[in-house]
Amino acid sequence: MKSAFQRQSPGEAAILDAAVQLFSTNGYDAVSMREVASAAGVSKANIYHHFASKETLYRAILDQSAADLSGLVETLAASTGSFESRLAEFAAGHLQHLDRNPLASRLIIREAFSGDNQRSRILVDQVFGDIFERIVAIFRAGQQAGSLRADLDPALCATLLMGADVFFFQARDVLAQFPDVEFACHSPRFSREMVEVLLRGMMNSPMEVRA
Amino acid sequence: MKSAFQRQSPGEAAILDAAVQLFSTNGYDAVSMREVASAAGVSKANIYHHFASKETLYRAILDQSAADLSGLVETLAASTGSFESRLAEFAAGHLQHLDRNPLASRLIIREAFSGDNQRSRILVDQVFGDIFERIVAIFRAGQQAGSLRADLDPALCATLLMGADVFFFQARDVLAQFPDVEFACHSPRFSREMVEVLLRGMMNSPMEVRA
DNA sequence: GCTATAACTGACCGTCCGGTCGGTCAGTTA
DNA sequence: TAACTGACCGACCGGACGGTCAGTTATAGC
């Protein structure tokens, strides 16, 4: 793919746009290069002019998706404030980030959770790992400050928080079909109540801090 | 497929065994009928003797997987006891059930969360929905008994609980690679701490009940 | 043993797969 | 103006896809 200093041709851009749509929706194996070409409005041979193989094209899409999602890590790094506010900020920001990058999110999540047949194990683990470590760091800081209960594993707490967002992102369409599940269409409400429950379950109560 | 009163031929059984392995690991699109035949030790044509098409074979696998997972619903229906004990029982039982049926679990979860290209929307939604409704019912009962906070949405609580287990099941292999994540190899520990945090965050405190 | 049927198979089919080849075209540069 | 280059394409390639067919073998029932 072109470096940052070279402008993409219209064809290349169209190919990438079409590919991210198709791969994100249907997965790697169900998408043919003819399909990508047709959706992009170019010939299949033109894809091979820009990308050495189907695998290379997919890898380019994954790289871009990873870059899209890594914006969240920067946000986390810049975050300051009390333990509670940082957590609330993360939970809302994380889910919002997933929602704003649905294609990238779905791609990375699918790769992360797929079985043995994986194309970019290292990249995906890194994306997940970076985000995960940042969350764990917040929990550790909270524990050292006496806000988070000392008997809880910060990594387990991070798993609960991250898992809630990722599951919601994945399951939202299914949940929306069940009766009385209004929050399925309202991410901020889910985030708010989820964080409230988790914080209440994880925090040292004021009495305990004073004692 | 044969009815319950007819015995499967060795070939048919081998085909189903091979197919569930391959489809569960690699997904529908990445698995060819030649691959299934080879893994089953039969000819490809023999698959078509027993199953009208690839789709029919896959549907048979899904039906079986749904039946495997529905055992959990029966367990939930039979459960009695206090709100807390029912929740703890569910959380541990749910994850244990996923662990004991990894192939079926992975298949159903993948179908539930895949994009527009779905083969058994109704079946999968039903499996998920049945389990979900049972959990919501437990939360509702707890709320009516005054154990669960009145300001919480039972469906949202059910989402948090179910989501924690499903995410853990999906992400465990990824998590295991991160530093200091020992619980990734220890489902019971995850279940215990997860329920403890959620319950603490969701329960009416004894003081509030008395007031 | 005979018959009917289920189970099974190698060869085949049309179509589609990822990828290649030889070319054209428009723009840029020397 | 000739040479070069990146973008692009129709036609083609060998192989693989899901599925079919006629024949063979195994099994069950009489």
XYZ file of C-alpha atoms (C1' of nucleotides) in Angstrom:
482
model
C 0.000 0.000 0.000
C 1.096 3.589 -0.588
C 3.083 5.292 2.119
C 1.703 8.266 3.955
C 3.276 10.634 1.450
C 1.642 9.192 -1.618
C -1.892 9.806 -2.582
C -4.084 6.849 -3.318
C -5.566 6.476 -6.745
C -9.365 6.550 -6.915
C -9.319 2.865 -7.756
C -7.257 1.894 -4.762
C -9.439 3.915 -2.425
C -12.569 2.334 -3.864
C -11.073 -1.122 -3.421
C -10.275 -0.491 0.226
C -13.712 0.953 0.898
C -15.451 -1.988 -0.747
C -13.206 -4.512 0.952
C -13.683 -3.201 4.466
C -17.448 -3.294 3.995
C -17.514 -6.814 2.625
C -14.884 -8.362 4.919
C -16.422 -6.749 7.975
C -19.908 -7.985 7.160
C -19.178 -11.436 5.788
C -15.703 -12.402 6.951
C -12.661 -13.270 4.860
C -13.695 -16.623 3.449
C -17.128 -15.669 2.207
C -15.862 -12.709 0.172
C -14.375 -13.246 -3.299
C -12.088 -10.865 -5.141
C -14.649 -10.651 -7.938
C -17.135 -9.408 -5.375
C -14.694 -6.787 -4.078
C -13.890 -5.695 -7.629
C -17.554 -5.423 -8.527
C -18.357 -3.433 -5.408
C -15.393 -1.145 -6.054
C -16.296 -0.640 -9.708
C -12.903 -1.847 -10.985
C -11.584 -4.991 -12.576
C -10.282 -7.859 -10.463
C -6.879 -7.488 -12.144
C -6.744 -3.947 -10.866
C -6.922 -5.206 -7.326
C -3.807 -7.252 -8.026
C -2.119 -4.163 -9.372
C -2.422 -2.583 -5.947
C -2.332 -5.604 -3.661
C -0.201 -8.695 -4.125
C -2.887 -11.102 -2.962
C -6.220 -11.429 -1.237
C -4.303 -11.957 1.977
C -2.358 -8.710 1.455
C -5.566 -6.784 0.860
C -7.117 -8.211 3.994
C -4.007 -7.429 5.981
C -4.172 -3.840 4.761
C -7.744 -3.626 5.979
C -6.777 -5.063 9.348
C -3.886 -2.630 9.703
C -6.221 0.257 9.024
C -8.796 -1.124 11.460
C -6.174 -1.519 14.148
C -5.110 2.070 13.585
C -8.728 3.215 13.853
C -9.138 1.433 17.166
C -5.818 2.542 18.577
C -7.202 6.076 18.905
C -8.867 4.748 21.999
C -5.537 3.893 23.577
C -4.370 7.474 23.152
C -7.537 8.708 24.799
C -6.899 6.404 27.722
C -3.333 7.600 28.071
C -4.457 11.205 28.283
C -7.162 10.523 30.823
C -6.805 12.072 34.240
C -9.027 12.500 37.234
C -10.378 10.327 39.978
C -10.496 6.552 39.627
C -14.272 6.596 39.290
C -14.341 9.284 36.669
C -11.618 7.589 34.665
C -13.570 4.358 34.701
C -16.809 6.021 33.692
C -14.968 7.912 31.006
C -13.413 4.748 29.658
C -16.604 2.724 29.611
C -18.532 5.362 27.714
C -15.632 6.185 25.427
C -14.847 2.566 24.649
C -18.351 1.687 23.559
C -18.695 4.956 21.696
C -15.469 4.190 19.889
C -16.736 0.749 18.903
C -19.959 2.333 17.683
C -18.145 4.946 15.641
C -15.931 2.335 14.013
C -18.333 -0.560 13.516
C -16.496 -2.028 10.553
C -13.066 -1.950 12.169
C -14.488 -3.169 15.449
C -16.268 -6.110 13.935
C -13.170 -7.110 11.955
C -10.820 -7.013 14.911
C -13.232 -8.745 17.247
C -13.892 -11.504 14.735
C -10.154 -12.071 14.274
C -9.572 -12.044 18.013
C -12.207 -14.673 18.728
C -11.847 -16.920 15.731
C -10.452 -20.425 16.077
C -7.146 -21.703 14.810
C -7.456 -20.136 11.413
C -6.067 -16.688 12.001
C -4.399 -14.255 9.715
C -2.890 -11.701 12.021
C -2.574 -13.193 15.433
C 0.098 -10.811 16.540
C -1.583 -7.645 15.334
C -4.918 -8.476 16.881
C -3.429 -9.529 20.179
C -1.531 -6.280 20.244
C -4.610 -4.164 19.662
C -6.526 -6.018 22.327
C -3.549 -6.150 24.615
C -2.801 -2.443 24.436
C -6.347 -1.528 25.381
C -6.520 -4.199 28.048
C -3.246 -3.174 29.697
C -4.348 0.435 29.867
C -7.554 -0.543 31.645
C -5.682 -2.811 34.030
C -3.355 0.115 34.779
C -6.333 2.285 35.738
C -7.615 -0.411 38.080
C -4.141 -0.854 39.614
C -3.858 2.887 40.224
C -7.288 2.837 41.820
C -6.262 -0.032 44.057
C -3.104 1.721 45.171
C -5.094 4.855 45.897
C -7.379 2.796 48.087
C -10.434 3.300 45.894
C -10.632 -0.231 44.497
C -11.006 -3.143 46.898
C -7.695 -4.738 47.730
C -9.073 -8.280 47.378
C -9.932 -7.893 43.686
C -7.695 -8.804 40.778
C -7.312 -5.685 38.569
C -7.044 -7.844 35.463
C -10.318 -9.558 36.307
C -11.958 -6.179 36.868
C -10.651 -5.040 33.486
C -12.092 -8.161 31.906
C -15.523 -7.425 33.347
C -15.529 -3.879 32.082
C -14.129 -4.594 28.651
C -16.297 -7.685 28.299
C -19.474 -5.775 29.041
C -18.800 -3.298 26.233
C -17.664 -5.869 23.702
C -20.581 -8.194 24.413
C -23.015 -5.322 24.156
C -21.508 -4.271 20.861
C -21.756 -7.837 19.515
C -25.112 -8.794 20.927
C -27.030 -5.567 20.581
C -28.943 -6.585 17.450
C -29.944 -9.895 19.008
C -30.920 -8.264 22.291
C -33.007 -5.655 20.494
C -35.354 -8.403 19.357
C -36.142 -9.587 22.855
C -39.057 -8.069 24.739
C -38.406 -5.206 27.143
C -34.823 -4.583 26.169
C -34.965 -0.875 25.427
C -31.348 -0.195 26.348
C -30.247 -2.184 23.292
C -30.794 0.960 21.224
C -29.240 3.275 23.762
C -25.534 2.792 24.378
C -25.108 5.711 26.830
C -27.745 4.262 29.105
C -26.113 0.854 29.014
C -22.715 2.366 29.772
C -23.990 4.457 32.636
C -25.831 1.668 34.410
C -23.108 -0.884 33.739
C -20.416 1.327 35.246
C -22.615 2.160 38.210
C -23.162 -1.515 39.000
C -19.532 -2.482 38.509
C -18.173 0.457 40.520
C -20.561 -0.196 43.348
C -19.414 -3.800 43.393
C -15.727 -2.989 43.186
C -15.221 0.095 45.260
C -14.086 0.296 48.803
C -16.974 1.825 50.699
C -16.191 5.108 52.528
C -16.575 3.362 55.872
C -13.887 0.886 55.069
C -11.476 3.555 53.933
C -11.852 5.435 57.141
C -11.496 2.362 59.355
C -31.402 -36.743 9.011
C -32.580 -39.930 10.602
C -35.344 -39.733 13.132
C -34.707 -40.624 16.734
C -35.821 -44.193 16.084
C -33.360 -44.920 13.360
C -29.805 -45.741 13.955
C -27.188 -43.738 12.150
C -24.830 -45.515 9.822
C -21.146 -45.327 10.752
C -20.628 -43.054 7.771
C -23.277 -40.598 8.791
C -21.981 -40.433 12.342
C -18.434 -39.845 11.083
C -19.667 -37.074 8.793
C -21.443 -35.283 11.629
C -18.441 -35.631 13.924
C -16.069 -34.277 11.305
C -18.424 -31.477 10.322
C -19.009 -30.178 13.830
C -15.265 -30.037 14.384
C -14.514 -28.233 11.179
C -17.479 -25.855 11.153
C -16.951 -24.967 14.791
C -13.275 -24.199 14.303
C -13.299 -22.531 10.908
C -16.833 -21.375 10.224
C -19.155 -22.334 7.390
C -17.456 -20.610 4.486
C -13.939 -21.796 5.069
C -14.887 -25.462 5.186
C -15.345 -27.435 1.969
C -17.285 -30.622 1.547
C -14.113 -32.317 0.339
C -12.532 -31.419 3.645
C -15.457 -32.818 5.620
C -15.404 -36.022 3.561
C -11.688 -36.445 4.029
C -11.914 -35.867 7.768
C -14.831 -38.303 8.010
C -13.062 -40.936 5.946
C -15.878 -41.178 3.369
C -16.412 -39.941 -0.150
C -17.903 -36.533 -0.812
C -20.780 -38.175 -2.658
C -21.604 -40.105 0.481
C -22.242 -36.868 2.290
C -24.883 -36.091 -0.317
C -26.438 -39.462 0.251
C -27.192 -38.421 3.827
C -27.568 -34.671 3.491
C -29.208 -32.833 0.611
C -26.685 -29.998 0.606
C -23.910 -28.293 2.509
C -26.532 -26.030 3.999
C -28.579 -29.003 5.200
C -25.520 -30.547 6.844
C -24.722 -27.303 8.582
C -28.292 -26.931 9.729
C -28.155 -30.422 11.197
C -25.047 -29.440 13.121
C -26.712 -26.286 14.375
C -29.814 -28.166 15.478
C -27.666 -30.562 17.449
C -25.687 -27.704 18.961
C -28.868 -25.908 19.979
C -30.095 -29.096 21.623
C -26.790 -29.440 23.486
C -27.063 -25.905 24.823
C -30.724 -26.143 25.717
C -29.806 -28.427 28.601
C -28.860 -25.262 30.395
C -32.382 -23.912 30.142
C -33.725 -26.995 31.877
C -31.207 -26.540 34.647
C -32.325 -22.954 35.092
C -35.960 -23.953 35.208
C -35.281 -26.427 37.991
C -33.260 -24.028 40.069
C -34.638 -22.965 43.425
C -33.289 -21.120 46.400
C -32.452 -17.571 47.286
C -31.879 -14.952 44.626
C -28.174 -14.854 45.352
C -27.706 -18.580 45.260
C -29.668 -18.868 42.034
C -27.474 -16.231 40.441
C -24.257 -17.825 41.622
C -25.537 -21.169 40.466
C -26.402 -19.835 37.051
C -23.126 -18.035 36.510
C -21.044 -21.070 37.344
C -23.357 -23.462 35.519
C -23.567 -21.304 32.417
C -19.830 -21.033 31.952
C -19.348 -24.674 32.817
C -21.931 -25.583 30.199
C -20.123 -23.502 27.589
C -16.866 -25.200 28.539
C -18.369 -28.659 28.314
C -19.834 -27.959 24.896
C -17.114 -25.885 23.258
C -17.995 -26.868 19.715
C -21.708 -26.203 20.041
C -21.049 -23.029 21.987
C -18.682 -21.618 19.441
C -21.054 -22.424 16.582
C -24.085 -20.814 18.172
C -22.180 -17.752 19.345
C -20.650 -17.230 15.917
C -24.064 -17.465 14.262
C -25.585 -15.110 16.796
C -22.978 -12.408 16.274
C -22.320 -12.718 12.562
C -23.370 -9.997 10.174
C -26.154 -10.111 7.627
C -25.181 -13.472 6.257
C -26.994 -15.819 8.558
C -28.249 -19.316 8.094
C -30.526 -19.911 11.015
C -31.537 -16.586 12.440
C -34.639 -17.929 14.097
C -33.014 -20.942 15.697
C -30.116 -18.989 17.121
C -32.279 -16.202 18.427
C -34.442 -18.790 20.106
C -31.517 -20.470 21.841
C -30.177 -17.161 23.044
C -33.601 -15.843 23.850
C -34.615 -18.832 25.945
C -31.528 -18.559 28.112
C -31.786 -14.805 28.331
C -35.444 -14.822 29.356
C -34.761 -17.308 32.106
C -32.040 -15.100 33.542
C -34.229 -12.020 33.310
C -36.932 -13.953 35.161
C -34.507 -14.676 38.014
C -33.627 -11.001 38.250
C -37.281 -10.004 38.209
C -38.080 -12.443 40.986
C -35.168 -11.023 42.966
C -36.460 -7.515 42.449
C -39.941 -8.419 43.585
C -38.507 -10.102 46.646
C -36.645 -6.891 47.407
C -33.207 -8.428 46.968
C -32.332 -6.663 43.724
C -32.278 -2.877 43.647
C -35.560 -1.439 42.383
C -33.782 1.113 40.166
C -32.085 -1.500 37.996
C -33.437 -2.921 34.740
C -33.534 -6.733 35.120
C -32.801 -7.152 31.419
C -29.689 -5.026 31.725
C -28.571 -7.044 34.727
C -29.104 -10.233 32.745
C -27.018 -8.759 29.932
C -24.142 -8.056 32.299
C -24.161 -11.557 33.711
C -24.576 -13.385 30.437
C -22.110 -11.097 28.732
C -19.412 -11.738 31.291
C -19.594 -15.487 30.732
C -19.813 -15.297 26.964
C -16.962 -12.806 26.708
C -14.829 -14.907 29.004
C -15.534 -17.991 26.908
C -14.627 -16.140 23.712
C -11.658 -14.179 24.940
C -10.028 -16.668 27.278
C -7.302 -17.754 24.858
C -6.426 -14.143 24.068
C -6.465 -13.143 27.732
C -4.249 -16.062 28.674
C -1.441 -14.502 26.659
C -1.452 -11.264 28.590
C 0.739 -10.892 31.667
C -0.781 -11.541 35.085
C -4.043 -12.998 33.885
C -4.067 -16.260 35.811
C -7.851 -16.549 36.007
C -7.942 -17.130 32.237
C -7.196 -20.815 32.936
C -9.547 -21.034 35.871
C -13.233 -20.641 35.063
C -14.543 -21.260 38.594
C -12.411 -18.445 39.963
C -13.663 -16.093 37.271
C -17.269 -17.062 37.943
C -16.953 -16.633 41.683
C -15.347 -13.209 41.597
C -17.563 -12.004 38.771
C -20.752 -12.915 40.613
C -19.448 -11.403 43.810
C -18.776 -8.066 42.134
C -22.064 -8.019 40.243
C -24.137 -9.039 43.248
C -22.480 -6.467 45.438
C -23.268 -3.856 42.832
C -26.833 -4.941 42.290
C -28.146 -5.962 45.666
C -30.137 -3.912 48.045
C -27.930 -3.524 51.092
C -29.386 -4.949 54.330
C -29.755 -1.452 55.777
C -31.917 -0.326 52.933
C -34.213 -3.306 53.269
C -34.762 -2.653 56.935
C -35.424 1.066 56.434
C -30.341 -67.858 -1.212
C -32.828 -64.037 -3.122
C -34.463 -59.397 -3.356
C -34.801 -54.729 -2.243
C -32.703 -51.005 -0.370
C -29.304 -48.292 2.046
C -24.680 -47.070 1.976
C -20.996 -45.952 -0.589
C -17.797 -44.458 -4.546
C -15.003 -42.705 -8.734
C -15.711 -39.886 -12.318
C -17.853 -36.171 -13.953
C -20.294 -31.424 -14.378
C -20.758 -26.266 -14.578
C -19.273 -22.586 -12.047
C -16.302 -19.952 -9.350
C -11.910 -19.323 -6.963
C -7.299 -16.585 -6.597
C -4.117 -15.224 -9.514
C -1.532 -14.101 -14.274
C -0.579 -12.230 -18.825
C -0.253 -9.160 -22.484
C -1.965 -5.303 -23.581
C -3.956 -0.066 -23.684
C -4.158 4.613 -22.048
C -3.215 9.015 -20.074
C 0.036 11.664 -17.784
C 4.826 12.980 -16.826
C 9.576 13.701 -17.822
C 13.806 14.142 -20.378
C 8.570 13.833 -29.448
C 10.050 9.566 -27.458
C 10.459 7.091 -23.360
C 8.679 5.924 -19.173
C 5.250 4.932 -15.584
C 1.126 3.928 -12.891
C -3.469 2.717 -13.489
C -6.356 -0.214 -15.495
C -8.537 -4.245 -18.132
C -10.290 -8.529 -20.897
C -9.029 -12.928 -21.429
C -6.973 -16.622 -19.643
C -5.011 -20.260 -16.285
C -5.094 -24.317 -13.083
C -7.407 -25.669 -9.352
C -11.287 -26.011 -6.173
C -16.120 -25.349 -5.271
C -20.939 -27.675 -4.476
C -23.349 -30.968 -6.484
C -24.742 -35.248 -9.765
C -24.725 -39.849 -11.800
C -24.227 -44.618 -12.775
C -22.328 -48.363 -10.779
C -20.800 -51.336 -6.777
C -21.084 -53.182 -2.216
C -23.154 -54.076 2.202
C -27.134 -54.969 4.855
C -31.750 -56.244 6.197
C -35.716 -58.926 5.646
C -38.071 -62.835 3.782
